[in-house]
């Protein structure tokens, strides 16, 4: 039973950790290479607390509320309200303050929700660490680490706590977060002098730093705020600002618009007083009401919430957004470059074919269950020595652990290695006994750069040591000069024979691994790359890794959405090509290999990158070149990645997508989106949501702008043509207050239109307000003005008093806006459908709220006093509703015309969003 550590204070021990040998640190912390027991870890967790840093301070609520008022228009409104109050216009002043307050509250609440949604996403990305507990490897949330835990790290991992290194091979750690040093520090396990500077303590790995290369094992010495990073004040996980290029653009547009509106209002004020003989106070109130009416003050808040809803919907579909701009970029993505293994395929490997000089044997069974027979080559009664040695090599040159949990066989580690353990069991080779019999002395871990892994073992049969190696077959063959014959004796290498066998299995879509060994009289220490060479080839194993069924559908969806899919994989060209065909990425895919890429210059690459649909045997550097080449052709590229070396291409891509399960921390941090389920279909779901968000933003604008425009036009027309005003300033303010809060916001919740994945991607430079939108805005503004004046004229003709006519105009505006909302819900399609009329809960709630508010406005005596409104008779009310229906019909006709007429069709393609 390990002892408890001797100290738990935040002070460095004397002597400090880095000056103690690894063994001394283990002893001091009462731990060893087997790790802590679960009970002991639980006790220590209680004593030391969770391994977390204090949360970055969130903006206090009052600050967030105050920020809502820090906006040119709001300040203008507040000034106007104060002046109105001073002039004794209490109703107008009250309504202005009401508008400001309601807007601030909405902005405050929605922004809070958006921030919460982002914070929730951060929690979903909580990192985990591989540790030894009770002598077995386990994956735990980083927060549960305690001093004394033994942690295993490899390239791409973020160091989860302060560690004293116990074992390090080729270890480089990027400590820029802590020391500002951009060159990764070389680490080893030796002690360093007590007074060494932080950056020179080579035997330590600091929490928050990033493993750039190599592997290591370390013992946790400090956790939480007692770590070095905990001592410095810059906190991790700062709250991300709610800013995207679009929001910034809209903010700028809003400010310019406000300036113009104030200028025009001032001119109108002069015009009203000087040319039309208005009283100064009346003219002032009118102009203020106009400015409030015309400026879409709630737009930024509504757009922020639209984005936040998009982020939430993406998370529900397993795409976790790390950086908000990705939501916008996804909608215009034209190419998705995807990894194969685990993303397009299931990454559930089964070893199917074992090819050695003793012939080909087939393994039965699926998944990792170690059951199933081996079909031996004809005429063989038992496993030939060549096959036996090959399968044993697969078992020993292997880091995975196979476990049974509730009847389910699961692996911890690489799926191919898990499949090799299952294969060994099917061949009757005992896992634990073999590993014990052939103890491992050293290893060179797998790296996508050299595509093999090697282990060194003591050889109990011949004495000395044996080097075992497995990797991409052509890579392994290149390191061999002999092969093992059926009886297990070395003979000259038959390169051509193996090439043919590998090609045949790869064409069936099997993933291949080659195996080799070399006997050594003495174990080299440490094992180096110089020792690898002159090996004896054992044979190959073919694995099946079926395509994900949902990926096939997702590829199809991409095709109809005008998005090209390209597979970029480290796998063999023939395997990749076969899987691409099974996924229907292309009938006869053009395959480009990493070798081809090395021989092609940057000028010729863009054309090839555009044509090819499979890139095989690529390294992470190739990915970067492919992204750049595609971007040079104007493509908006989404690129997936998981390894530490994928970070540059993920950063360079327009949308970098990291794998949540198999991805390294380095890849996740470089990415804009993390896939919780590593699934290609989730990328396509995110594209769908991205397009929907953009549609909804356009709908919000398409609804808000003409609504404001209609009111403003009506007032300006009345002023210019010396007509009686169809609404009073207080009434304009009322319309604004009631509508901005309700109807516009409802559009943020719109689900995707059915045809969202049937259109080509949006051009990234396309303006938010396309010519089509300008046309729509102009038409609707004019129709609104006509509707308002029509009702006003009709009411006057019937002999109604002006106050009643104005009440009818206010109601007409609201009714038109409700009908227009239903029309705008489908920008491209018919709205007069069952689905269109039914609306969404958000739409129905909003409509109900507006109707209630309007009933109050029209029939409550208090409102009559405040707004000078009058009760409207039923027949007049029906007429108002009829105006709404008429507007809806006219706008549906317009959509129909745009869809039908050839002339318009051409125009519409030009005007396409
Ligand atoms: P993708 O890029 O689509 O995920 P991949 O998994 O094939 O494909 P890499 O991980 O770069 O890409 O692997 C490249 C090749 O290296 C594999 O095709 C395989 O032949 C070999 N390989 C992969 N994992 C191991 C391993 N653990 N040990 C030895 N060789 C391996």
Short mmCIF file of C-alpha atoms in Angstrom, two decimals, residues 552-721:
data_model
loop_
_atom_site.label_atom_id
_atom_site.label_comp_id
_atom_site.label_asym_id
_atom_site.label_seq_id
_atom_site.Cartn_x
_atom_site.Cartn_y
_atom_site.Cartn_z
CA UNK A 552 -22.22 7.22 -47.36
CA UNK A 553 -25.40 9.30 -47.01
CA UNK A 554 -23.39 12.33 -45.90
CA UNK A 555 -21.17 12.10 -48.99
CA UNK A 556 -24.34 12.02 -51.08
CA UNK A 557 -25.66 15.11 -49.25
CA UNK A 558 -22.40 16.91 -50.00
CA UNK A 559 -22.78 16.16 -53.67
CA UNK A 560 -26.25 17.68 -53.83
CA UNK A 561 -25.04 20.65 -51.78
CA UNK A 562 -22.24 21.34 -54.26
CA UNK A 563 -19.48 20.42 -51.81
CA UNK A 564 -16.58 18.27 -53.00
CA UNK A 565 -15.35 15.52 -50.66
CA UNK A 566 -11.68 14.54 -50.69
CA UNK A 567 -10.17 11.74 -48.64
CA UNK A 568 -6.72 12.47 -47.24
CA UNK A 569 -5.23 9.45 -45.57
CA UNK A 570 -1.99 7.92 -44.41
CA UNK A 571 -3.21 4.58 -45.76
CA UNK A 572 -2.20 2.65 -48.88
CA UNK A 573 -3.41 4.04 -52.23
CA UNK A 574 -5.33 0.91 -53.23
CA UNK A 575 -7.03 0.58 -49.82
CA UNK A 576 -8.00 4.26 -49.85
CA UNK A 577 -9.29 4.02 -53.40
CA UNK A 578 -11.43 0.96 -52.59
CA UNK A 579 -12.95 2.66 -49.54
CA UNK A 580 -13.57 5.85 -51.55
CA UNK A 581 -15.52 3.77 -54.06
CA UNK A 582 -17.54 2.10 -51.32
CA UNK A 583 -18.42 5.55 -50.01
CA UNK A 584 -19.33 6.75 -53.53
CA UNK A 585 -16.83 9.62 -53.28
CA UNK A 586 -16.04 8.87 -56.92
CA UNK A 587 -16.68 6.04 -59.36
CA UNK A 588 -13.05 5.86 -60.42
CA UNK A 589 -11.25 8.07 -57.93
CA UNK A 590 -8.12 9.85 -59.08
CA UNK A 591 -5.59 8.87 -56.40
CA UNK A 592 -2.58 11.05 -55.66
CA UNK A 593 0.06 9.69 -53.28
CA UNK A 594 2.36 11.55 -50.95
CA UNK A 595 5.21 10.58 -53.26
CA UNK A 596 3.41 12.19 -56.22
CA UNK A 597 2.91 15.32 -54.14
CA UNK A 598 6.63 15.47 -53.40
CA UNK A 599 7.34 15.57 -57.12
CA UNK A 600 4.84 18.16 -58.15
CA UNK A 601 5.54 21.87 -57.87
CA UNK A 602 3.27 24.49 -56.33
CA UNK A 603 2.21 25.83 -59.73
CA UNK A 604 0.80 22.52 -60.95
CA UNK A 605 -0.67 21.40 -57.65
CA UNK A 606 -3.92 23.42 -57.60
CA UNK A 607 -5.25 21.75 -60.75
CA UNK A 608 -4.31 18.28 -59.51
CA UNK A 609 -5.71 18.95 -56.04
CA UNK A 610 -8.98 20.01 -57.59
CA UNK A 611 -9.22 16.88 -59.77
CA UNK A 612 -8.11 14.27 -57.25
CA UNK A 613 -10.52 12.79 -54.76
CA UNK A 614 -8.10 10.58 -52.81
CA UNK A 615 -4.73 11.51 -51.36
CA UNK A 616 -2.99 8.41 -50.00
CA UNK A 617 0.17 7.79 -47.97
CA UNK A 618 0.24 11.45 -47.14
CA UNK A 619 2.04 13.06 -44.24
CA UNK A 620 0.72 16.08 -42.33
CA UNK A 621 2.95 18.39 -44.41
CA UNK A 622 1.15 17.25 -47.54
CA UNK A 623 -2.17 18.26 -46.02
CA UNK A 624 -0.94 21.81 -45.66
CA UNK A 625 0.03 21.95 -49.32
CA UNK A 626 -3.31 20.53 -50.42
CA UNK A 627 -5.22 23.12 -48.37
CA UNK A 628 -3.17 25.95 -49.82
CA UNK A 629 -3.56 24.64 -53.36
CA UNK A 630 -7.33 24.39 -53.04
CA UNK A 631 -7.57 27.83 -51.44
CA UNK A 632 -5.61 29.30 -54.34
CA UNK A 633 -8.50 28.15 -56.54
CA UNK A 634 -10.95 30.11 -54.41
CA UNK A 635 -12.16 27.11 -52.44
CA UNK A 636 -13.35 27.40 -48.88
CA UNK A 637 -11.74 24.34 -47.30
CA UNK A 638 -12.79 22.34 -44.27
CA UNK A 639 -10.00 20.00 -43.19
CA UNK A 640 -9.95 17.30 -40.53
CA UNK A 641 -6.99 16.24 -38.45
CA UNK A 642 -5.97 14.51 -35.26
CA UNK A 643 -2.19 14.44 -34.83
CA UNK A 644 0.16 17.01 -33.39
CA UNK A 645 1.57 17.66 -36.86
CA UNK A 646 -1.88 18.37 -38.25
CA UNK A 647 -2.05 21.65 -36.35
CA UNK A 648 -0.60 23.81 -39.18
CA UNK A 649 -3.08 22.54 -41.77
CA UNK A 650 -5.99 22.82 -39.33
CA UNK A 651 -5.04 26.42 -38.66
CA UNK A 652 -4.57 27.17 -42.33
CA UNK A 653 -7.89 25.62 -43.43
CA UNK A 654 -10.93 27.88 -43.47
CA UNK A 655 -12.57 25.47 -41.05
CA UNK A 656 -10.15 23.26 -39.11
CA UNK A 657 -11.94 20.23 -37.66
CA UNK A 658 -10.33 18.05 -34.99
CA UNK A 659 -11.37 14.64 -33.79
CA UNK A 660 -12.77 14.66 -30.27
CA UNK A 661 -11.95 11.06 -29.42
CA UNK A 662 -8.84 10.17 -31.30
CA UNK A 663 -7.49 13.70 -31.71
CA UNK A 664 -4.60 15.13 -29.70
CA UNK A 665 -5.00 18.25 -27.60
CA UNK A 666 -2.71 20.06 -30.04
CA UNK A 667 -5.08 19.33 -32.91
CA UNK A 668 -8.14 20.31 -30.89
CA UNK A 669 -6.61 23.61 -29.90
CA UNK A 670 -5.68 24.43 -33.48
CA UNK A 671 -9.16 23.57 -34.74
CA UNK A 672 -12.25 25.71 -34.93
CA UNK A 673 -14.56 22.74 -34.53
CA UNK A 674 -14.14 19.52 -32.59
CA UNK A 675 -16.18 16.47 -33.56
CA UNK A 676 -17.43 14.72 -30.43
CA UNK A 677 -17.95 11.48 -32.35
CA UNK A 678 -15.13 11.74 -34.96
CA UNK A 679 -17.81 11.16 -37.58
CA UNK A 680 -17.80 12.60 -41.10
CA UNK A 681 -21.61 12.79 -41.02
CA UNK A 682 -21.34 15.29 -38.15
CA UNK A 683 -19.31 17.63 -40.36
CA UNK A 684 -22.08 17.59 -42.92
CA UNK A 685 -24.67 18.17 -40.19
CA UNK A 686 -22.65 21.18 -39.07
CA UNK A 687 -22.56 22.52 -42.64
CA UNK A 688 -26.34 22.18 -42.72
CA UNK A 689 -26.64 24.14 -39.46
CA UNK A 690 -24.11 26.70 -40.69
CA UNK A 691 -26.18 27.35 -43.78
CA UNK A 692 -29.32 27.58 -41.66
CA UNK A 693 -27.74 30.15 -39.35
CA UNK A 694 -26.81 32.29 -42.32
CA UNK A 695 -30.29 31.95 -43.79
CA UNK A 696 -31.82 32.93 -40.47
CA UNK A 697 -29.62 35.98 -40.16
CA UNK A 698 -30.73 37.02 -43.62
CA UNK A 699 -34.34 36.38 -42.68
CA UNK A 700 -34.00 38.53 -39.57
CA UNK A 701 -32.59 41.33 -41.72
CA UNK A 702 -35.09 40.79 -44.52
CA UNK A 703 -37.86 41.13 -41.97
CA UNK A 704 -36.47 43.96 -39.83
CA UNK A 705 -35.28 46.41 -42.44
CA UNK A 706 -38.46 46.80 -44.54
CA UNK A 707 -40.56 46.86 -41.39
CA UNK A 708 -38.61 49.90 -40.26
CA UNK A 709 -38.42 51.23 -43.78
CA UNK A 710 -42.21 51.10 -44.19
CA UNK A 711 -42.81 53.18 -41.07
CA UNK A 712 -40.20 55.73 -42.02
CA UNK A 713 -41.46 56.06 -45.59
CA UNK A 714 -45.01 56.65 -44.37
CA UNK A 715 -43.90 59.52 -42.09
CA UNK A 716 -41.58 61.10 -44.66
CA UNK A 717 -44.28 60.93 -47.33
CA UNK A 718 -46.78 62.59 -45.01
CA UNK A 719 -44.30 65.36 -44.21
CA UNK A 720 -43.24 65.96 -47.79
CA UNK A 721 -46.76 65.95 -49.22
#
